[in-house]
Amino acid sequence: MAHHEDLPRLAALDEGTLSRARTVAVHSPGAAGDGDLVWTLTVHDDAGRPLARERLTAPDWPTPLDHVVAPHLDVAGLRVVGVWRTDLGDDDLPRHTAGVAPG
């Protein structure tokens, strides 16, 4: 499995890899220093293996996750499908997960 820093960005994925994308997770928030939060966005295959990772910044107030992640997924031709599920990640911080499909 690729190490966190070794994962490519979404825009670098080839069509074969993108076709394996099944879920997106927005996780591990941290303060950006200007009132925003920096999140990690990770796209996984159906076995839960990470395929790509991005860092994104979002306001620290209720913003629909679809609006936050759409520009990043659009670059790869993906979109969110279904509903977001929220739980705590391995780091005990919020983790939001949804399905993805070509879009």
PDB file of N, CA and C in Angstrom:
ATOM      1  N   MET A   1       0.844  -1.179   0.000  1.00  0.00           N
ATOM      2  CA  MET A   1       0.000   0.000   0.000  1.00  0.00           C
ATOM      3  C   MET A   1       0.885   1.236   0.000  1.00  0.00           C
ATOM      4  N   ALA A   2       0.489   2.230  -0.767  1.00  0.00           N
ATOM      5  CA  ALA A   2       1.270   3.465  -0.854  1.00  0.00           C
ATOM      6  C   ALA A   2       1.222   4.222   0.463  1.00  0.00           C
ATOM      7  N   HIS A   3       2.327   4.818   0.822  1.00  0.00           N
ATOM      8  CA  HIS A   3       2.392   5.668   1.999  1.00  0.00           C
ATOM      9  C   HIS A   3       1.687   6.978   1.688  1.00  0.00           C
ATOM     10  N   HIS A   4       1.163   7.628   2.713  1.00  0.00           N
ATOM     11  CA  HIS A   4       0.382   8.862   2.564  1.00  0.00           C
ATOM     12  C   HIS A   4       1.039   9.847   1.596  1.00  0.00           C
ATOM     13  N   GLU A   5       2.303  10.128   1.767  1.00  0.00           N
ATOM     14  CA  GLU A   5       2.992  11.111   0.932  1.00  0.00           C
ATOM     15  C   GLU A   5       3.262  10.590  -0.481  1.00  0.00           C
ATOM     16  N   ASP A   6       3.187   9.271  -0.672  1.00  0.00           N
ATOM     17  CA  ASP A   6       3.481   8.688  -1.968  1.00  0.00           C
ATOM     18  C   ASP A   6       2.274   8.635  -2.897  1.00  0.00           C
ATOM     19  N   LEU A   7       1.091   8.942  -2.393  1.00  0.00           N
ATOM     20  CA  LEU A   7      -0.103   8.860  -3.225  1.00  0.00           C
ATOM     21  C   LEU A   7      -0.144  10.006  -4.222  1.00  0.00           C
ATOM     22  N   PRO A   8      -0.580   9.717  -5.438  1.00  0.00           N
ATOM     23  CA  PRO A   8      -0.686  10.783  -6.434  1.00  0.00           C
ATOM     24  C   PRO A   8      -1.883  11.677  -6.165  1.00  0.00           C
ATOM     25  N   ARG A   9      -1.887  12.825  -6.814  1.00  0.00           N
ATOM     26  CA  ARG A   9      -3.047  13.709  -6.779  1.00  0.00           C
ATOM     27  C   ARG A   9      -4.072  13.165  -7.772  1.00  0.00           C
ATOM     28  N   LEU A  10      -5.320  13.565  -7.611  1.00  0.00           N
ATOM     29  CA  LEU A  10      -6.388  13.078  -8.481  1.00  0.00           C
ATOM     30  C   LEU A  10      -6.110  13.331  -9.956  1.00  0.00           C
ATOM     31  N   ALA A  11      -5.620  14.506 -10.285  1.00  0.00           N
ATOM     32  CA  ALA A  11      -5.380  14.865 -11.683  1.00  0.00           C
ATOM     33  C   ALA A  11      -4.332  13.967 -12.340  1.00  0.00           C
ATOM     34  N   ALA A  12      -3.523  13.281 -11.547  1.00  0.00           N
ATOM     35  CA  ALA A  12      -2.457  12.440 -12.094  1.00  0.00           C
ATOM     36  C   ALA A  12      -2.910  11.003 -12.380  1.00  0.00           C
ATOM     37  N   LEU A  13      -4.137  10.656 -11.989  1.00  0.00           N
ATOM     38  CA  LEU A  13      -4.589   9.280 -12.176  1.00  0.00           C
ATOM     39  C   LEU A  13      -4.955   9.008 -13.627  1.00  0.00           C
ATOM     40  N   ASP A  14      -4.605   7.806 -14.104  1.00  0.00           N
ATOM     41  CA  ASP A  14      -4.994   7.410 -15.458  1.00  0.00           C
ATOM     42  C   ASP A  14      -6.417   6.853 -15.424  1.00  0.00           C
ATOM     43  N   GLU A  15      -6.991   6.645 -16.598  1.00  0.00           N
ATOM     44  CA  GLU A  15      -8.385   6.196 -16.695  1.00  0.00           C
ATOM     45  C   GLU A  15      -8.609   4.850 -16.010  1.00  0.00           C
ATOM     46  N   GLY A  16      -7.651   3.949 -16.120  1.00  0.00           N
ATOM     47  CA  GLY A  16      -7.783   2.640 -15.485  1.00  0.00           C
ATOM     48  C   GLY A  16      -7.881   2.746 -13.975  1.00  0.00           C
ATOM     49  N   THR A  17      -7.048   3.589 -13.396  1.00  0.00           N
ATOM     50  CA  THR A  17      -7.079   3.775 -11.945  1.00  0.00           C
ATOM     51  C   THR A  17      -8.365   4.480 -11.532  1.00  0.00           C
ATOM     52  N   LEU A  18      -8.752   5.523 -12.272  1.00  0.00           N
ATOM     53  CA  LEU A  18      -9.992   6.233 -11.954  1.00  0.00           C
ATOM     54  C   LEU A  18     -11.206   5.320 -12.017  1.00  0.00           C
ATOM     55  N   SER A  19     -11.193   4.356 -12.928  1.00  0.00           N
ATOM     56  CA  SER A  19     -12.339   3.449 -13.051  1.00  0.00           C
ATOM     57  C   SER A  19     -12.499   2.573 -11.813  1.00  0.00           C
ATOM     58  N   ARG A  20     -11.455   2.438 -11.003  1.00  0.00           N
ATOM     59  CA  ARG A  20     -11.518   1.646  -9.772  1.00  0.00           C
ATOM     60  C   ARG A  20     -11.996   2.456  -8.575  1.00  0.00           C
ATOM     61  N   ALA A  21     -12.116   3.778  -8.711  1.00  0.00           N
ATOM     62  CA  ALA A  21     -12.519   4.637  -7.590  1.00  0.00           C
ATOM     63  C   ALA A  21     -13.953   4.323  -7.174  1.00  0.00           C
ATOM     64  N   ARG A  22     -14.161   4.101  -5.875  1.00  0.00           N
ATOM     65  CA  ARG A  22     -15.492   3.775  -5.359  1.00  0.00           C
ATOM     66  C   ARG A  22     -15.945   4.682  -4.229  1.00  0.00           C
ATOM     67  N   THR A  23     -15.011   5.182  -3.430  1.00  0.00           N
ATOM     68  CA  THR A  23     -15.399   6.047  -2.307  1.00  0.00           C
ATOM     69  C   THR A  23     -14.445   7.225  -2.190  1.00  0.00           C
ATOM     70  N   VAL A  24     -14.955   8.271  -1.569  1.00  0.00           N
ATOM     71  CA  VAL A  24     -14.137   9.426  -1.221  1.00  0.00           C
ATOM     72  C   VAL A  24     -14.301   9.650   0.278  1.00  0.00           C
ATOM     73  N   ALA A  25     -13.207   9.968   0.938  1.00  0.00           N
ATOM     74  CA  ALA A  25     -13.230  10.293   2.363  1.00  0.00           C
ATOM     75  C   ALA A  25     -12.627  11.675   2.549  1.00  0.00           C
ATOM     76  N   VAL A  26     -13.290  12.477   3.351  1.00  0.00           N
ATOM     77  CA  VAL A  26     -12.783  13.793   3.743  1.00  0.00           C
ATOM     78  C   VAL A  26     -12.511  13.661   5.236  1.00  0.00           C
ATOM     79  N   HIS A  27     -11.246  13.793   5.629  1.00  0.00           N
ATOM     80  CA  HIS A  27     -10.873  13.408   6.989  1.00  0.00           C
ATOM     81  C   HIS A  27      -9.695  14.230   7.514  1.00  0.00           C
ATOM     82  N   SER A  28      -9.361  13.996   8.766  1.00  0.00           N
ATOM     83  CA  SER A  28      -8.191  14.567   9.435  1.00  0.00           C
ATOM     84  C   SER A  28      -8.115  16.091   9.345  1.00  0.00           C
ATOM     85  N   PRO A  29      -9.161  16.784   9.836  1.00  0.00           N
ATOM     86  CA  PRO A  29      -9.132  18.249   9.757  1.00  0.00           C
ATOM     87  C   PRO A  29      -8.064  18.850  10.666  1.00  0.00           C
ATOM     88  N   GLY A  30      -7.551  19.982  10.237  1.00  0.00           N
ATOM     89  CA  GLY A  30      -6.590  20.744  11.035  1.00  0.00           C
ATOM     90  C   GLY A  30      -6.806  22.220  10.765  1.00  0.00           C
ATOM     91  N   ALA A  31      -6.399  23.055  11.696  1.00  0.00           N
ATOM     92  CA  ALA A  31      -6.569  24.497  11.536  1.00  0.00           C
ATOM     93  C   ALA A  31      -5.655  25.022  10.436  1.00  0.00           C
ATOM     94  N   ALA A  32      -6.204  25.921   9.612  1.00  0.00           N
ATOM     95  CA  ALA A  32      -5.423  26.520   8.533  1.00  0.00           C
ATOM     96  C   ALA A  32      -4.787  27.835   8.968  1.00  0.00           C
ATOM     97  N   GLY A  33      -5.159  28.323  10.137  1.00  0.00           N
ATOM     98  CA  GLY A  33      -4.561  29.546  10.646  1.00  0.00           C
ATOM     99  C   GLY A  33      -5.331  30.803  10.305  1.00  0.00           C
ATOM    100  N   ASP A  34      -6.307  30.700   9.424  1.00  0.00           N
ATOM    101  CA  ASP A  34      -7.095  31.876   9.047  1.00  0.00           C
ATOM    102  C   ASP A  34      -8.578  31.668   9.306  1.00  0.00           C
ATOM    103  N   GLY A  35      -8.913  30.740  10.188  1.00  0.00           N
ATOM    104  CA  GLY A  35     -10.293  30.433  10.494  1.00  0.00           C
ATOM    105  C   GLY A  35     -10.850  29.304   9.659  1.00  0.00           C
ATOM    106  N   ASP A  36     -10.124  28.877   8.638  1.00  0.00           N
ATOM    107  CA  ASP A  36     -10.539  27.750   7.817  1.00  0.00           C
ATOM    108  C   ASP A  36      -9.957  26.457   8.375  1.00  0.00           C
ATOM    109  N   LEU A  37     -10.441  25.348   7.844  1.00  0.00           N
ATOM    110  CA  LEU A  37      -9.899  24.041   8.171  1.00  0.00           C
ATOM    111  C   LEU A  37      -9.242  23.446   6.934  1.00  0.00           C
ATOM    112  N   VAL A  38      -8.149  22.744   7.144  1.00  0.00           N
ATOM    113  CA  VAL A  38      -7.503  21.986   6.080  1.00  0.00           C
ATOM    114  C   VAL A  38      -7.900  20.529   6.282  1.00  0.00           C
ATOM    115  N   TRP A  39      -8.473  19.943   5.246  1.00  0.00           N
ATOM    116  CA  TRP A  39      -8.911  18.554   5.281  1.00  0.00           C
ATOM    117  C   TRP A  39      -8.059  17.741   4.312  1.00  0.00           C
ATOM    118  N   THR A  40      -8.028  16.446   4.530  1.00  0.00           N
ATOM    119  CA  THR A  40      -7.434  15.521   3.584  1.00  0.00           C
ATOM    120  C   THR A  40      -8.575  14.828   2.852  1.00  0.00           C
ATOM    121  N   LEU A  41      -8.499  14.773   1.540  1.00  0.00           N
ATOM    122  CA  LEU A  41      -9.469  14.076   0.706  1.00  0.00           C
ATOM    123  C   LEU A  41      -8.748  12.872   0.120  1.00  0.00           C
ATOM    124  N   THR A  42      -9.294  11.680   0.349  1.00  0.00           N
ATOM    125  CA  THR A  42      -8.683  10.456  -0.162  1.00  0.00           C
ATOM    126  C   THR A  42      -9.720   9.673  -0.954  1.00  0.00           C
ATOM    127  N   VAL A  43      -9.359   9.247  -2.148  1.00  0.00           N
ATOM    128  CA  VAL A  43     -10.216   8.402  -2.977  1.00  0.00           C
ATOM    129  C   VAL A  43      -9.712   6.969  -2.838  1.00  0.00           C
ATOM    130  N   HIS A  44     -10.668   6.032  -2.615  1.00  0.00           N
ATOM    131  CA  HIS A  44     -10.337   4.610  -2.399  1.00  0.00           C
ATOM    132  C   HIS A  44     -10.987   3.734  -3.459  1.00  0.00           C
ATOM    133  N   ASP A  45     -10.402   2.545  -3.652  1.00  0.00           N
ATOM    134  CA  ASP A  45     -11.028   1.550  -4.516  1.00  0.00           C
ATOM    135  C   ASP A  45     -12.013   0.722  -3.697  1.00  0.00           C
ATOM    136  N   ASP A  46     -12.614  -0.297  -4.317  1.00  0.00           N
ATOM    137  CA  ASP A  46     -13.641  -1.073  -3.614  1.00  0.00           C
ATOM    138  C   ASP A  46     -13.090  -1.927  -2.475  1.00  0.00           C
ATOM    139  N   ALA A  47     -11.792  -2.131  -2.423  1.00  0.00           N
ATOM    140  CA  ALA A  47     -11.172  -2.872  -1.317  1.00  0.00           C
ATOM    141  C   ALA A  47     -10.691  -1.928  -0.215  1.00  0.00           C
ATOM    142  N   GLY A  48     -10.931  -0.628  -0.381  1.00  0.00           N
ATOM    143  CA  GLY A  48     -10.505   0.335   0.625  1.00  0.00           C
ATOM    144  C   GLY A  48      -9.082   0.823   0.468  1.00  0.00           C
ATOM    145  N   ARG A  49      -8.412   0.440  -0.624  1.00  0.00           N
ATOM    146  CA  ARG A  49      -7.041   0.889  -0.858  1.00  0.00           C
ATOM    147  C   ARG A  49      -7.064   2.330  -1.376  1.00  0.00           C
ATOM    148  N   PRO A  50      -6.237   3.207  -0.809  1.00  0.00           N
ATOM    149  CA  PRO A  50      -6.199   4.592  -1.302  1.00  0.00           C
ATOM    150  C   PRO A  50      -5.575   4.670  -2.688  1.00  0.00           C
ATOM    151  N   LEU A  51      -6.208   5.470  -3.546  1.00  0.00           N
ATOM    152  CA  LEU A  51      -5.724   5.660  -4.910  1.00  0.00           C
ATOM    153  C   LEU A  51      -5.081   7.028  -5.105  1.00  0.00           C
ATOM    154  N   ALA A  52      -5.631   8.030  -4.428  1.00  0.00           N
ATOM    155  CA  ALA A  52      -5.135   9.405  -4.590  1.00  0.00           C
ATOM    156  C   ALA A  52      -5.483  10.199  -3.343  1.00  0.00           C
ATOM    157  N   ARG A  53      -4.744  11.298  -3.162  1.00  0.00           N
ATOM    158  CA  ARG A  53      -4.962  12.130  -1.978  1.00  0.00           C
ATOM    159  C   ARG A  53      -4.767  13.585  -2.356  1.00  0.00           C
ATOM    160  N   GLU A  54      -5.626  14.438  -1.804  1.00  0.00           N
ATOM    161  CA  GLU A  54      -5.568  15.894  -1.978  1.00  0.00           C
ATOM    162  C   GLU A  54      -5.685  16.547  -0.614  1.00  0.00           C
ATOM    163  N   ARG A  55      -5.207  17.756  -0.526  1.00  0.00           N
ATOM    164  CA  ARG A  55      -5.451  18.592   0.653  1.00  0.00           C
ATOM    165  C   ARG A  55      -6.381  19.694   0.195  1.00  0.00           C
ATOM    166  N   LEU A  56      -7.396  19.995   0.994  1.00  0.00           N
ATOM    167  CA  LEU A  56      -8.327  21.047   0.619  1.00  0.00           C
ATOM    168  C   LEU A  56      -8.639  21.907   1.832  1.00  0.00           C
ATOM    169  N   THR A  57      -8.992  23.142   1.568  1.00  0.00           N
ATOM    170  CA  THR A  57      -9.313  24.099   2.611  1.00  0.00           C
ATOM    171  C   THR A  57     -10.791  24.431   2.520  1.00  0.00           C
ATOM    172  N   ALA A  58     -11.448  24.496   3.674  1.00  0.00           N
ATOM    173  CA  ALA A  58     -12.874  24.809   3.715  1.00  0.00           C
ATOM    174  C   ALA A  58     -13.144  25.686   4.934  1.00  0.00           C
ATOM    175  N   PRO A  59     -14.174  26.515   4.849  1.00  0.00           N
ATOM    176  CA  PRO A  59     -14.538  27.351   6.001  1.00  0.00           C
ATOM    177  C   PRO A  59     -14.906  26.484   7.202  1.00  0.00           C
ATOM    178  N   ASP A  60     -14.634  26.984   8.392  1.00  0.00           N
ATOM    179  CA  ASP A  60     -14.967  26.266   9.619  1.00  0.00           C
ATOM    180  C   ASP A  60     -16.395  26.612  10.039  1.00  0.00           C
ATOM    181  N   TRP A  61     -17.330  26.381   9.136  1.00  0.00           N
ATOM    182  CA  TRP A  61     -18.748  26.499   9.460  1.00  0.00           C
ATOM    183  C   TRP A  61     -19.474  25.537   8.543  1.00  0.00           C
ATOM    184  N   PRO A  62     -20.703  25.238   8.849  1.00  0.00           N
ATOM    185  CA  PRO A  62     -21.404  24.232   8.030  1.00  0.00           C
ATOM    186  C   PRO A  62     -21.443  24.605   6.553  1.00  0.00           C
ATOM    187  N   THR A  63     -20.708  23.871   5.775  1.00  0.00           N
ATOM    188  CA  THR A  63     -20.688  24.009   4.323  1.00  0.00           C
ATOM    189  C   THR A  63     -20.983  22.626   3.763  1.00  0.00           C
ATOM    190  N   PRO A  64     -21.934  22.505   2.830  1.00  0.00           N
ATOM    191  CA  PRO A  64     -22.212  21.170   2.284  1.00  0.00           C
ATOM    192  C   PRO A  64     -20.937  20.529   1.724  1.00  0.00           C
ATOM    193  N   LEU A  65     -20.689  19.308   2.156  1.00  0.00           N
ATOM    194  CA  LEU A  65     -19.480  18.613   1.704  1.00  0.00           C
ATOM    195  C   LEU A  65     -19.416  18.503   0.188  1.00  0.00           C
ATOM    196  N   ASP A  66     -20.557  18.327  -0.461  1.00  0.00           N
ATOM    197  CA  ASP A  66     -20.547  18.246  -1.926  1.00  0.00           C
ATOM    198  C   ASP A  66     -19.922  19.491  -2.535  1.00  0.00           C
ATOM    199  N   HIS A  67     -20.187  20.662  -1.960  1.00  0.00           N
ATOM    200  CA  HIS A  67     -19.633  21.912  -2.483  1.00  0.00           C
ATOM    201  C   HIS A  67     -18.124  21.993  -2.250  1.00  0.00           C
ATOM    202  N   VAL A  68     -17.675  21.422  -1.164  1.00  0.00           N
ATOM    203  CA  VAL A  68     -16.252  21.467  -0.820  1.00  0.00           C
ATOM    204  C   VAL A  68     -15.437  20.533  -1.717  1.00  0.00           C
ATOM    205  N   VAL A  69     -15.944  19.335  -1.954  1.00  0.00           N
ATOM    206  CA  VAL A  69     -15.158  18.345  -2.690  1.00  0.00           C
ATOM    207  C   VAL A  69     -15.370  18.376  -4.200  1.00  0.00           C
ATOM    208  N   ALA A  70     -16.492  18.928  -4.665  1.00  0.00           N
ATOM    209  CA  ALA A  70     -16.811  18.888  -6.100  1.00  0.00           C
ATOM    210  C   ALA A  70     -15.684  19.403  -6.995  1.00  0.00           C
ATOM    211  N   PRO A  71     -15.069  20.558  -6.685  1.00  0.00           N
ATOM    212  CA  PRO A  71     -13.999  21.030  -7.586  1.00  0.00           C
ATOM    213  C   PRO A  71     -12.826  20.050  -7.686  1.00  0.00           C
ATOM    214  N   HIS A  72     -12.536  19.347  -6.611  1.00  0.00           N
ATOM    215  CA  HIS A  72     -11.423  18.394  -6.608  1.00  0.00           C
ATOM    216  C   HIS A  72     -11.787  17.131  -7.384  1.00  0.00           C
ATOM    217  N   LEU A  73     -13.010  16.639  -7.195  1.00  0.00           N
ATOM    218  CA  LEU A  73     -13.440  15.446  -7.922  1.00  0.00           C
ATOM    219  C   LEU A  73     -13.649  15.744  -9.400  1.00  0.00           C
ATOM    220  N   ASP A  74     -14.137  16.948  -9.716  1.00  0.00           N
ATOM    221  CA  ASP A  74     -14.356  17.331 -11.116  1.00  0.00           C
ATOM    222  C   ASP A  74     -13.088  17.198 -11.947  1.00  0.00           C
ATOM    223  N   VAL A  75     -11.951  17.531 -11.354  1.00  0.00           N
ATOM    224  CA  VAL A  75     -10.666  17.443 -12.064  1.00  0.00           C
ATOM    225  C   VAL A  75     -10.435  16.027 -12.582  1.00  0.00           C
ATOM    226  N   ALA A  76     -10.914  15.045 -11.838  1.00  0.00           N
ATOM    227  CA  ALA A  76     -10.708  13.651 -12.209  1.00  0.00           C
ATOM    228  C   ALA A  76     -11.930  13.057 -12.914  1.00  0.00           C
ATOM    229  N   GLY A  77     -12.956  13.864 -13.145  1.00  0.00           N
ATOM    230  CA  GLY A  77     -14.160  13.353 -13.800  1.00  0.00           C
ATOM    231  C   GLY A  77     -15.009  12.486 -12.893  1.00  0.00           C
ATOM    232  N   LEU A  78     -14.944  12.732 -11.578  1.00  0.00           N
ATOM    233  CA  LEU A  78     -15.728  11.974 -10.604  1.00  0.00           C
ATOM    234  C   LEU A  78     -16.770  12.872  -9.956  1.00  0.00           C
ATOM    235  N   ARG A  79     -17.802  12.233  -9.380  1.00  0.00           N
ATOM    236  CA  ARG A  79     -18.811  12.963  -8.627  1.00  0.00           C
ATOM    237  C   ARG A  79     -19.256  12.103  -7.451  1.00  0.00           C
ATOM    238  N   VAL A  80     -19.798  12.751  -6.443  1.00  0.00           N
ATOM    239  CA  VAL A  80     -20.315  12.041  -5.278  1.00  0.00           C
ATOM    240  C   VAL A  80     -21.657  11.419  -5.641  1.00  0.00           C
ATOM    241  N   VAL A  81     -21.860  10.188  -5.211  1.00  0.00           N
ATOM    242  CA  VAL A  81     -23.150   9.515  -5.348  1.00  0.00           C
ATOM    243  C   VAL A  81     -23.576   9.017  -3.974  1.00  0.00           C
ATOM    244  N   GLY A  82     -24.855   9.095  -3.695  1.00  0.00           N
ATOM    245  CA  GLY A  82     -25.359   8.640  -2.408  1.00  0.00           C
ATOM    246  C   GLY A  82     -25.199   9.692  -1.332  1.00  0.00           C
ATOM    247  N   VAL A  83     -25.312   9.261  -0.105  1.00  0.00           N
ATOM    248  CA  VAL A  83     -25.267  10.156   1.043  1.00  0.00           C
ATOM    249  C   VAL A  83     -23.919  10.067   1.738  1.00  0.00           C
ATOM    250  N   TRP A  84     -23.583  11.137   2.437  1.00  0.00           N
ATOM    251  CA  TRP A  84     -22.362  11.162   3.240  1.00  0.00           C
ATOM    252  C   TRP A  84     -22.614  10.431   4.545  1.00  0.00           C
ATOM    253  N   ARG A  85     -21.645   9.648   4.975  1.00  0.00           N
ATOM    254  CA  ARG A  85     -21.656   8.977   6.275  1.00  0.00           C
ATOM    255  C   ARG A  85     -20.533   9.591   7.104  1.00  0.00           C
ATOM    256  N   THR A  86     -20.806   9.840   8.357  1.00  0.00           N
ATOM    257  CA  THR A  86     -19.813  10.464   9.221  1.00  0.00           C
ATOM    258  C   THR A  86     -19.523   9.565  10.418  1.00  0.00           C
ATOM    259  N   ASP A  87     -18.248   9.417  10.726  1.00  0.00           N
ATOM    260  CA  ASP A  87     -17.815   8.690  11.911  1.00  0.00           C
ATOM    261  C   ASP A  87     -16.487   9.290  12.364  1.00  0.00           C
ATOM    262  N   LEU A  88     -15.832   8.637  13.291  1.00  0.00           N
ATOM    263  CA  LEU A  88     -14.500   9.080  13.714  1.00  0.00           C
ATOM    264  C   LEU A  88     -13.465   8.217  13.027  1.00  0.00           C
ATOM    265  N   GLY A  89     -12.437   8.858  12.481  1.00  0.00           N
ATOM    266  CA  GLY A  89     -11.352   8.132  11.836  1.00  0.00           C
ATOM    267  C   GLY A  89     -10.400   7.551  12.861  1.00  0.00           C
ATOM    268  N   ASP A  90      -9.330   6.919  12.378  1.00  0.00           N
ATOM    269  CA  ASP A  90      -8.315   6.337  13.260  1.00  0.00           C
ATOM    270  C   ASP A  90      -7.657   7.391  14.133  1.00  0.00           C
ATOM    271  N   ASP A  91      -7.705   8.658  13.702  1.00  0.00           N
ATOM    272  CA  ASP A  91      -7.103   9.748  14.471  1.00  0.00           C
ATOM    273  C   ASP A  91      -8.096  10.394  15.431  1.00  0.00           C
ATOM    274  N   ASP A  92      -9.278   9.765  15.617  1.00  0.00           N
ATOM    275  CA  ASP A  92     -10.355  10.269  16.481  1.00  0.00           C
ATOM    276  C   ASP A  92     -10.884  11.627  16.039  1.00  0.00           C
ATOM    277  N   LEU A  93     -10.712  11.967  14.778  1.00  0.00           N
ATOM    278  CA  LEU A  93     -11.246  13.194  14.203  1.00  0.00           C
ATOM    279  C   LEU A  93     -12.342  12.824  13.207  1.00  0.00           C
ATOM    280  N   PRO A  94     -13.229  13.763  12.894  1.00  0.00           N
ATOM    281  CA  PRO A  94     -14.328  13.443  11.973  1.00  0.00           C
ATOM    282  C   PRO A  94     -13.827  12.923  10.633  1.00  0.00           C
ATOM    283  N   ARG A  95     -14.572  11.954  10.119  1.00  0.00           N
ATOM    284  CA  ARG A  95     -14.293  11.354   8.817  1.00  0.00           C
ATOM    285  C   ARG A  95     -15.620  11.237   8.094  1.00  0.00           C
ATOM    286  N   HIS A  96     -15.728  11.861   6.925  1.00  0.00           N
ATOM    287  CA  HIS A  96     -16.936  11.851   6.120  1.00  0.00           C
ATOM    288  C   HIS A  96     -16.653  11.016   4.881  1.00  0.00           C
ATOM    289  N   THR A  97     -17.533  10.073   4.558  1.00  0.00           N
ATOM    290  CA  THR A  97     -17.303   9.166   3.446  1.00  0.00           C
ATOM    291  C   THR A  97     -18.553   9.080   2.572  1.00  0.00           C
ATOM    292  N   ALA A  98     -18.344   9.025   1.255  1.00  0.00           N
ATOM    293  CA  ALA A  98     -19.445   8.853   0.300  1.00  0.00           C
ATOM    294  C   ALA A  98     -18.938   8.050  -0.887  1.00  0.00           C
ATOM    295  N   GLY A  99     -19.870   7.550  -1.666  1.00  0.00           N
ATOM    296  CA  GLY A  99     -19.522   6.847  -2.890  1.00  0.00           C
ATOM    297  C   GLY A  99     -19.159   7.841  -3.987  1.00  0.00           C
ATOM    298  N   VAL A 100     -18.390   7.385  -4.966  1.00  0.00           N
ATOM    299  CA  VAL A 100     -18.057   8.212  -6.140  1.00  0.00           C
ATOM    300  C   VAL A 100     -18.324   7.387  -7.393  1.00  0.00           C
ATOM    301  N   ALA A 101     -18.569   8.118  -8.480  1.00  0.00           N
ATOM    302  CA  ALA A 101     -18.794   7.506  -9.783  1.00  0.00           C
ATOM    303  C   ALA A 101     -18.306   8.485 -10.844  1.00  0.00           C
ATOM    304  N   PRO A 102     -18.078   7.982 -12.057  1.00  0.00           N
ATOM    305  CA  PRO A 102     -17.725   8.922 -13.130  1.00  0.00           C
ATOM    306  C   PRO A 102     -18.839   9.938 -13.293  1.00  0.00           C
ATOM    307  N   GLY A 103     -18.445  11.150 -13.586  1.00  0.00           N
ATOM    308  CA  GLY A 103     -19.509  12.116 -13.655  1.00  0.00           C
ATOM    309  C   GLY A 103     -19.310  13.294 -14.444  1.00  0.00           C
TER     310      GLY A 103
END
